[in-house]
């Protein structure tokens, strides 16, 4: 929806994109989250256990594969795997190109003409592929579910308030947006690295520097970083936005 919003040429195109994209995203994420939760019901009815108990060696990333193999006919499993591989290939292609381009153009080659060359970007993609494979082998079990939650939480904390203000405010303030991004991302990282024990155990930074997985006890150690970072990010952008003139005043001046 964000991409549709940025590329829409008029309100009619925007409404058409939202009409199609909204239900699509709702179905894709809604089905996944609903099925994931209902696996507890299925396994309890068939095996007398909840999903976490059925997972192989306690790895919660195996819950959905076990559910598909157990609940679905064999032909559906084959069709599902082919579809999954096709989706994974297209997703990986776009992700590797985005990461490689960011590495070359934003990190290494800012201000250099050579960063715009095809060969340089190909090298960046290759570097990111190698790093991704190394990270994949180094990560512990159950990392897929944890990494997904981390990614969504970080993106929401850093970008959601900015996007909301950009949609509803005629002239959003650049300084407020930058400050919101920094505060949201920084608050998320601090809480994930040093407070939330589930995430801190994966990173290991708090354990290495302070000798403990989390610096705060329960219940703080169980609170997700988004609960802290998202409100801070929203408060930052709203405060600066209205301190520097607000939306209505700037719109009237224009």
mmCIF file of C-alpha atoms in Angstrom:
data_model
loop_
_atom_site.group_PDB
_atom_site.id
_atom_site.type_symbol
_atom_site.label_atom_id
_atom_site.label_comp_id
_atom_site.label_asym_id
_atom_site.label_seq_id
_atom_site.Cartn_x
_atom_site.Cartn_y
_atom_site.Cartn_z
ATOM 1 C CA UNK A 1 0.000 0.000 0.000
ATOM 2 C CA UNK A 2 2.887 2.373 0.677
ATOM 3 C CA UNK A 3 4.265 1.771 -2.811
ATOM 4 C CA UNK A 4 0.806 2.221 -4.331
ATOM 5 C CA UNK A 5 0.375 5.488 -2.468
ATOM 6 C CA UNK A 6 3.692 6.893 -3.664
ATOM 7 C CA UNK A 7 3.106 5.943 -7.316
ATOM 8 C CA UNK A 8 -0.558 6.981 -7.617
ATOM 9 C CA UNK A 9 -0.972 9.920 -10.015
ATOM 10 C CA UNK A 10 -4.384 11.037 -8.730
ATOM 11 C CA UNK A 11 -7.061 10.250 -6.145
ATOM 12 C CA UNK A 12 -8.866 7.885 -8.498
ATOM 13 C CA UNK A 13 -5.752 5.772 -9.005
ATOM 14 C CA UNK A 14 -5.104 5.816 -5.267
ATOM 15 C CA UNK A 15 -8.628 4.635 -4.458
ATOM 16 C CA UNK A 16 -8.355 1.873 -7.052
ATOM 17 C CA UNK A 17 -5.039 0.711 -5.621
ATOM 18 C CA UNK A 18 -6.345 0.684 -2.050
ATOM 19 C CA UNK A 19 -9.469 -1.210 -3.154
ATOM 20 C CA UNK A 20 -7.317 -4.004 -4.562
ATOM 21 C CA UNK A 21 -4.308 -3.850 -2.249
ATOM 22 C CA UNK A 22 -6.216 -3.536 1.026
ATOM 23 C CA UNK A 23 -8.196 -6.816 0.806
ATOM 24 C CA UNK A 24 -5.155 -8.576 -0.685
ATOM 25 C CA UNK A 25 -2.907 -7.665 2.241
ATOM 26 C CA UNK A 26 -5.710 -8.481 4.681
ATOM 27 C CA UNK A 27 -6.122 -11.946 3.164
ATOM 28 C CA UNK A 28 -2.402 -12.681 2.968
ATOM 29 C CA UNK A 29 -1.549 -11.643 6.521
ATOM 30 C CA UNK A 30 -4.933 -12.523 8.002
ATOM 31 C CA UNK A 31 -4.841 -16.099 6.729
ATOM 32 C CA UNK A 32 -1.276 -16.607 7.931
ATOM 33 C CA UNK A 33 -1.921 -15.275 11.435
ATOM 34 C CA UNK A 34 -5.238 -17.109 11.755
ATOM 35 C CA UNK A 35 -3.811 -20.438 10.625
ATOM 36 C CA UNK A 36 -0.814 -20.028 12.912
ATOM 37 C CA UNK A 37 -3.026 -19.520 15.947
ATOM 38 C CA UNK A 38 -5.444 -22.308 14.999
ATOM 39 C CA UNK A 39 -2.632 -24.865 14.773
ATOM 40 C CA UNK A 40 -2.949 -25.044 18.566
ATOM 41 C CA UNK A 41 -6.554 -26.190 18.145
ATOM 42 C CA UNK A 42 -5.682 -28.719 15.427
ATOM 43 C CA UNK A 43 -2.803 -30.357 17.283
ATOM 44 C CA UNK A 44 -4.759 -30.426 20.541
ATOM 45 C CA UNK A 45 -7.664 -32.201 18.839
ATOM 46 C CA UNK A 46 -5.474 -34.686 16.962
ATOM 47 C CA UNK A 47 -2.531 -35.236 19.331
ATOM 48 C CA UNK A 48 -3.584 -33.731 22.644
ATOM 49 C CA UNK A 49 -0.728 -31.202 22.507
ATOM 50 C CA UNK A 50 -0.343 -27.528 21.657
ATOM 51 C CA UNK A 51 1.820 -26.364 18.762
ATOM 52 C CA UNK A 52 4.917 -25.586 20.834
ATOM 53 C CA UNK A 53 4.937 -29.162 22.171
ATOM 54 C CA UNK A 54 4.666 -30.638 18.678
ATOM 55 C CA UNK A 55 7.547 -28.564 17.277
ATOM 56 C CA UNK A 56 10.677 -30.534 16.455
ATOM 57 C CA UNK A 57 13.251 -30.122 19.247
ATOM 58 C CA UNK A 58 11.373 -27.053 20.456
ATOM 59 C CA UNK A 59 12.004 -25.194 17.183
ATOM 60 C CA UNK A 60 8.815 -23.197 16.607
ATOM 61 C CA UNK A 61 9.799 -22.624 12.975
ATOM 62 C CA UNK A 62 8.783 -26.244 12.299
ATOM 63 C CA UNK A 63 5.181 -25.797 13.482
ATOM 64 C CA UNK A 64 3.694 -24.722 10.137
ATOM 65 C CA UNK A 65 5.580 -27.369 8.070
ATOM 66 C CA UNK A 66 4.401 -30.070 10.493
ATOM 67 C CA UNK A 67 0.855 -28.724 10.314
ATOM 68 C CA UNK A 68 0.859 -28.704 6.493
ATOM 69 C CA UNK A 69 2.211 -32.262 6.304
ATOM 70 C CA UNK A 70 -0.297 -33.490 8.883
ATOM 71 C CA UNK A 71 -3.480 -31.660 7.901
ATOM 72 C CA UNK A 72 -3.217 -31.395 4.124
ATOM 73 C CA UNK A 73 -3.346 -34.092 1.406
ATOM 74 C CA UNK A 74 -0.076 -35.043 -0.262
ATOM 75 C CA UNK A 75 -0.918 -33.374 -3.585
ATOM 76 C CA UNK A 76 -1.541 -30.080 -1.800
ATOM 77 C CA UNK A 77 1.825 -30.297 -0.038
ATOM 78 C CA UNK A 78 3.581 -30.662 -3.410
ATOM 79 C CA UNK A 79 1.604 -27.780 -4.938
ATOM 80 C CA UNK A 80 2.224 -25.637 -1.872
ATOM 81 C CA UNK A 81 5.976 -26.247 -1.990
ATOM 82 C CA UNK A 82 6.197 -25.329 -5.687
ATOM 83 C CA UNK A 83 4.229 -22.134 -5.039
ATOM 84 C CA UNK A 84 6.362 -21.375 -1.985
ATOM 85 C CA UNK A 85 9.597 -21.801 -3.942
ATOM 86 C CA UNK A 86 8.331 -19.480 -6.693
ATOM 87 C CA UNK A 87 7.346 -16.833 -4.151
ATOM 88 C CA UNK A 88 10.635 -17.233 -2.283
ATOM 89 C CA UNK A 89 12.698 -16.836 -5.459
ATOM 90 C CA UNK A 90 10.971 -13.601 -6.476
ATOM 91 C CA UNK A 91 11.164 -12.236 -2.935
ATOM 92 C CA UNK A 92 14.843 -13.112 -2.560
ATOM 93 C CA UNK A 93 15.607 -11.519 -5.918
ATOM 94 C CA UNK A 94 14.079 -8.192 -4.933
ATOM 95 C CA UNK A 95 15.574 -8.320 -1.430
ATOM 96 C CA UNK A 96 19.104 -9.044 -2.645
ATOM 97 C CA UNK A 97 18.899 -6.299 -5.264
ATOM 98 C CA UNK A 98 17.646 -3.822 -2.667
ATOM 99 C CA UNK A 99 20.365 -4.767 -0.165
ATOM 100 C CA UNK A 100 23.114 -4.754 -2.787
ATOM 101 C CA UNK A 101 22.060 -1.375 -4.151
ATOM 102 C CA UNK A 102 21.842 0.081 -0.641
ATOM 103 C CA UNK A 103 25.321 -1.230 0.173
ATOM 104 C CA UNK A 104 26.923 0.237 -2.936
ATOM 105 C CA UNK A 105 24.987 3.479 -3.427
ATOM 106 C CA UNK A 106 24.213 4.474 0.164
ATOM 107 C CA UNK A 107 27.038 2.996 2.254
ATOM 108 C CA UNK A 108 30.121 2.590 0.073
ATOM 109 C CA UNK A 109 29.582 4.764 -2.980
ATOM 110 C CA UNK A 110 27.822 7.883 -1.738
ATOM 111 C CA UNK A 111 29.127 10.680 -3.931
ATOM 112 C CA UNK A 112 31.006 8.340 -6.263
ATOM 113 C CA UNK A 113 30.030 7.913 -9.890
ATOM 114 C CA UNK A 114 31.303 4.341 -9.903
ATOM 115 C CA UNK A 115 28.510 3.419 -7.494
ATOM 116 C CA UNK A 116 26.064 3.856 -10.360
ATOM 117 C CA UNK A 117 27.759 1.217 -12.528
ATOM 118 C CA UNK A 118 26.204 -2.184 -13.144
ATOM 119 C CA UNK A 119 29.382 -4.026 -12.130
ATOM 120 C CA UNK A 120 29.526 -2.265 -8.744
ATOM 121 C CA UNK A 121 25.920 -3.108 -7.960
ATOM 122 C CA UNK A 122 26.446 -6.722 -9.014
ATOM 123 C CA UNK A 123 29.347 -6.898 -6.577
ATOM 124 C CA UNK A 124 27.133 -5.445 -3.849
ATOM 125 C CA UNK A 125 24.452 -8.067 -4.480
ATOM 126 C CA UNK A 126 27.067 -10.835 -4.330
ATOM 127 C CA UNK A 127 28.429 -9.527 -1.022
ATOM 128 C CA UNK A 128 24.949 -9.405 0.509
ATOM 129 C CA UNK A 129 24.157 -12.938 -0.698
ATOM 130 C CA UNK A 130 27.310 -14.251 0.975
ATOM 131 C CA UNK A 131 26.572 -12.349 4.199
ATOM 132 C CA UNK A 132 22.989 -13.622 4.209
ATOM 133 C CA UNK A 133 24.109 -17.242 3.870
ATOM 134 C CA UNK A 134 26.648 -16.824 6.682
ATOM 135 C CA UNK A 135 24.053 -15.228 8.968
ATOM 136 C CA UNK A 136 21.555 -17.985 8.138
ATOM 137 C CA UNK A 137 23.981 -20.655 9.373
ATOM 138 C CA UNK A 138 24.950 -18.678 12.486
ATOM 139 C CA UNK A 139 21.419 -17.951 13.678
ATOM 140 C CA UNK A 140 19.854 -20.256 16.308
ATOM 141 C CA UNK A 141 16.635 -22.248 15.946
ATOM 142 C CA UNK A 142 13.219 -20.574 16.030
ATOM 143 C CA UNK A 143 14.809 -17.493 14.475
ATOM 144 C CA UNK A 144 12.256 -17.091 11.655
ATOM 145 C CA UNK A 145 9.367 -16.196 13.940
ATOM 146 C CA UNK A 146 11.579 -14.012 16.140
ATOM 147 C CA UNK A 147 13.225 -12.254 13.186
ATOM 148 C CA UNK A 148 9.839 -11.576 11.571
ATOM 149 C CA UNK A 149 8.534 -9.977 14.752
ATOM 150 C CA UNK A 150 11.754 -7.977 15.101
ATOM 151 C CA UNK A 151 11.605 -6.728 11.517
ATOM 152 C CA UNK A 152 7.960 -5.673 11.742
ATOM 153 C CA UNK A 153 8.504 -4.035 15.124
ATOM 154 C CA UNK A 154 11.529 -2.058 13.954
ATOM 155 C CA UNK A 155 9.810 -0.900 10.761
ATOM 156 C CA UNK A 156 6.695 0.164 12.669
ATOM 157 C CA UNK A 157 8.708 2.012 15.308
ATOM 158 C CA UNK A 158 10.862 3.857 12.778
ATOM 159 C CA UNK A 159 8.511 4.493 9.849
ATOM 160 C CA UNK A 160 4.843 4.169 10.855
ATOM 161 C CA UNK A 161 4.502 7.593 12.570
ATOM 162 C CA UNK A 162 6.296 9.253 9.654
ATOM 163 C CA UNK A 163 4.029 7.579 7.125
ATOM 164 C CA UNK A 164 0.899 8.487 9.084
ATOM 165 C CA UNK A 165 1.907 12.148 9.272
ATOM 166 C CA UNK A 166 2.849 12.152 5.576
ATOM 167 C CA UNK A 167 -0.606 10.844 4.663
ATOM 168 C CA UNK A 168 -2.681 13.166 6.842
ATOM 169 C CA UNK A 169 -0.510 16.302 6.970
ATOM 170 C CA UNK A 170 -0.277 18.605 3.956
ATOM 171 C CA UNK A 171 3.271 19.747 4.738
ATOM 172 C CA UNK A 172 5.089 17.360 7.078
ATOM 173 C CA UNK A 173 8.195 18.789 8.705
ATOM 174 C CA UNK A 174 11.456 17.087 7.578
ATOM 175 C CA UNK A 175 13.188 17.650 10.928
ATOM 176 C CA UNK A 176 10.287 16.069 12.796
ATOM 177 C CA UNK A 177 10.371 13.066 10.465
ATOM 178 C CA UNK A 178 14.126 12.574 10.880
ATOM 179 C CA UNK A 179 13.930 12.919 14.657
ATOM 180 C CA UNK A 180 11.041 10.453 14.813
ATOM 181 C CA UNK A 181 12.962 7.895 12.770
ATOM 182 C CA UNK A 182 16.067 8.216 14.948
ATOM 183 C CA UNK A 183 14.155 8.090 18.248
ATOM 184 C CA UNK A 184 11.996 5.152 17.171
ATOM 185 C CA UNK A 185 14.868 3.085 15.788
ATOM 186 C CA UNK A 186 17.216 3.911 18.678
ATOM 187 C CA UNK A 187 14.593 3.117 21.323
ATOM 188 C CA UNK A 188 13.773 -0.162 19.596
ATOM 189 C CA UNK A 189 17.421 -1.236 19.371
ATOM 190 C CA UNK A 190 18.190 -0.326 22.991
ATOM 191 C CA UNK A 191 15.169 -2.220 24.287
ATOM 192 C CA UNK A 192 15.844 -5.214 22.019
ATOM 193 C CA UNK A 193 19.566 -5.378 22.804
ATOM 194 C CA UNK A 194 19.465 -4.816 26.548
ATOM 195 C CA UNK A 195 15.966 -5.315 27.999
ATOM 196 C CA UNK A 196 13.775 -7.816 26.143
ATOM 197 C CA UNK A 197 15.326 -11.177 27.002
ATOM 198 C CA UNK A 198 13.908 -12.988 23.958
ATOM 199 C CA UNK A 199 15.608 -10.619 21.523
ATOM 200 C CA UNK A 200 18.656 -9.887 23.681
ATOM 201 C CA UNK A 201 19.468 -13.596 23.825
ATOM 202 C CA UNK A 202 19.644 -13.691 20.017
ATOM 203 C CA UNK A 203 21.922 -10.653 19.704
ATOM 204 C CA UNK A 204 24.092 -11.514 22.722
ATOM 205 C CA UNK A 205 25.302 -7.910 23.067
ATOM 206 C CA UNK A 206 23.998 -7.383 26.595
ATOM 207 C CA UNK A 207 25.491 -10.701 27.702
ATOM 208 C CA UNK A 208 28.875 -9.818 26.207
ATOM 209 C CA UNK A 209 29.043 -6.271 27.597
ATOM 210 C CA UNK A 210 27.175 -6.508 30.897
ATOM 211 C CA UNK A 211 27.268 -10.215 31.734
ATOM 212 C CA UNK A 212 23.473 -10.539 31.796
ATOM 213 C CA UNK A 213 20.894 -11.207 29.096
ATOM 214 C CA UNK A 214 18.625 -8.350 30.203
ATOM 215 C CA UNK A 215 19.281 -5.376 32.463
ATOM 216 C CA UNK A 216 15.704 -5.188 33.772
ATOM 217 C CA UNK A 217 13.670 -7.899 35.422
ATOM 218 C CA UNK A 218 10.130 -9.078 34.813
ATOM 219 C CA UNK A 219 7.746 -7.686 33.564
ATOM 220 C CA UNK A 220 9.994 -5.274 31.653
ATOM 221 C CA UNK A 221 12.009 -8.113 30.165
ATOM 222 C CA UNK A 222 8.856 -9.540 28.551
ATOM 223 C CA UNK A 223 7.651 -6.285 26.969
ATOM 224 C CA UNK A 224 8.190 -6.112 23.213
ATOM 225 C CA UNK A 225 10.354 -3.181 22.027
ATOM 226 C CA UNK A 226 7.538 -1.849 19.826
ATOM 227 C CA UNK A 227 5.460 -1.097 22.932
ATOM 228 C CA UNK A 228 8.139 1.381 24.032
ATOM 229 C CA UNK A 229 9.601 2.587 20.734
ATOM 230 C CA UNK A 230 6.429 3.262 18.735
ATOM 231 C CA UNK A 231 4.859 5.681 21.263
ATOM 232 C CA UNK A 232 8.188 7.509 21.644
ATOM 233 C CA UNK A 233 8.484 7.849 17.872
ATOM 234 C CA UNK A 234 4.891 9.080 17.568
ATOM 235 C CA UNK A 235 5.281 11.576 20.413
ATOM 236 C CA UNK A 236 8.494 12.904 18.858
ATOM 237 C CA UNK A 237 7.064 13.577 15.412
ATOM 238 C CA UNK A 238 3.782 15.016 16.711
ATOM 239 C CA UNK A 239 5.540 17.294 19.186
ATOM 240 C CA UNK A 240 8.048 18.661 16.682
ATOM 241 C CA UNK A 241 5.434 18.918 13.953
ATOM 242 C CA UNK A 242 3.211 21.197 16.005
ATOM 243 C CA UNK A 243 6.107 23.068 17.622
ATOM 244 C CA UNK A 244 7.298 24.020 14.139
ATOM 245 C CA UNK A 245 3.934 25.248 12.868
ATOM 246 C CA UNK A 246 1.688 22.210 12.626
ATOM 247 C CA UNK A 247 -0.179 20.905 9.597
ATOM 248 C CA UNK A 248 -3.158 23.262 9.362
ATOM 249 C CA UNK A 249 -1.128 26.469 9.666
ATOM 250 C CA UNK A 250 1.274 25.462 6.920
ATOM 251 C CA UNK A 251 -1.555 24.309 4.670
ATOM 252 C CA UNK A 252 -3.336 27.671 5.071
ATOM 253 C CA UNK A 253 -0.140 29.594 4.353
ATOM 254 C CA UNK A 254 0.363 27.614 1.156
#
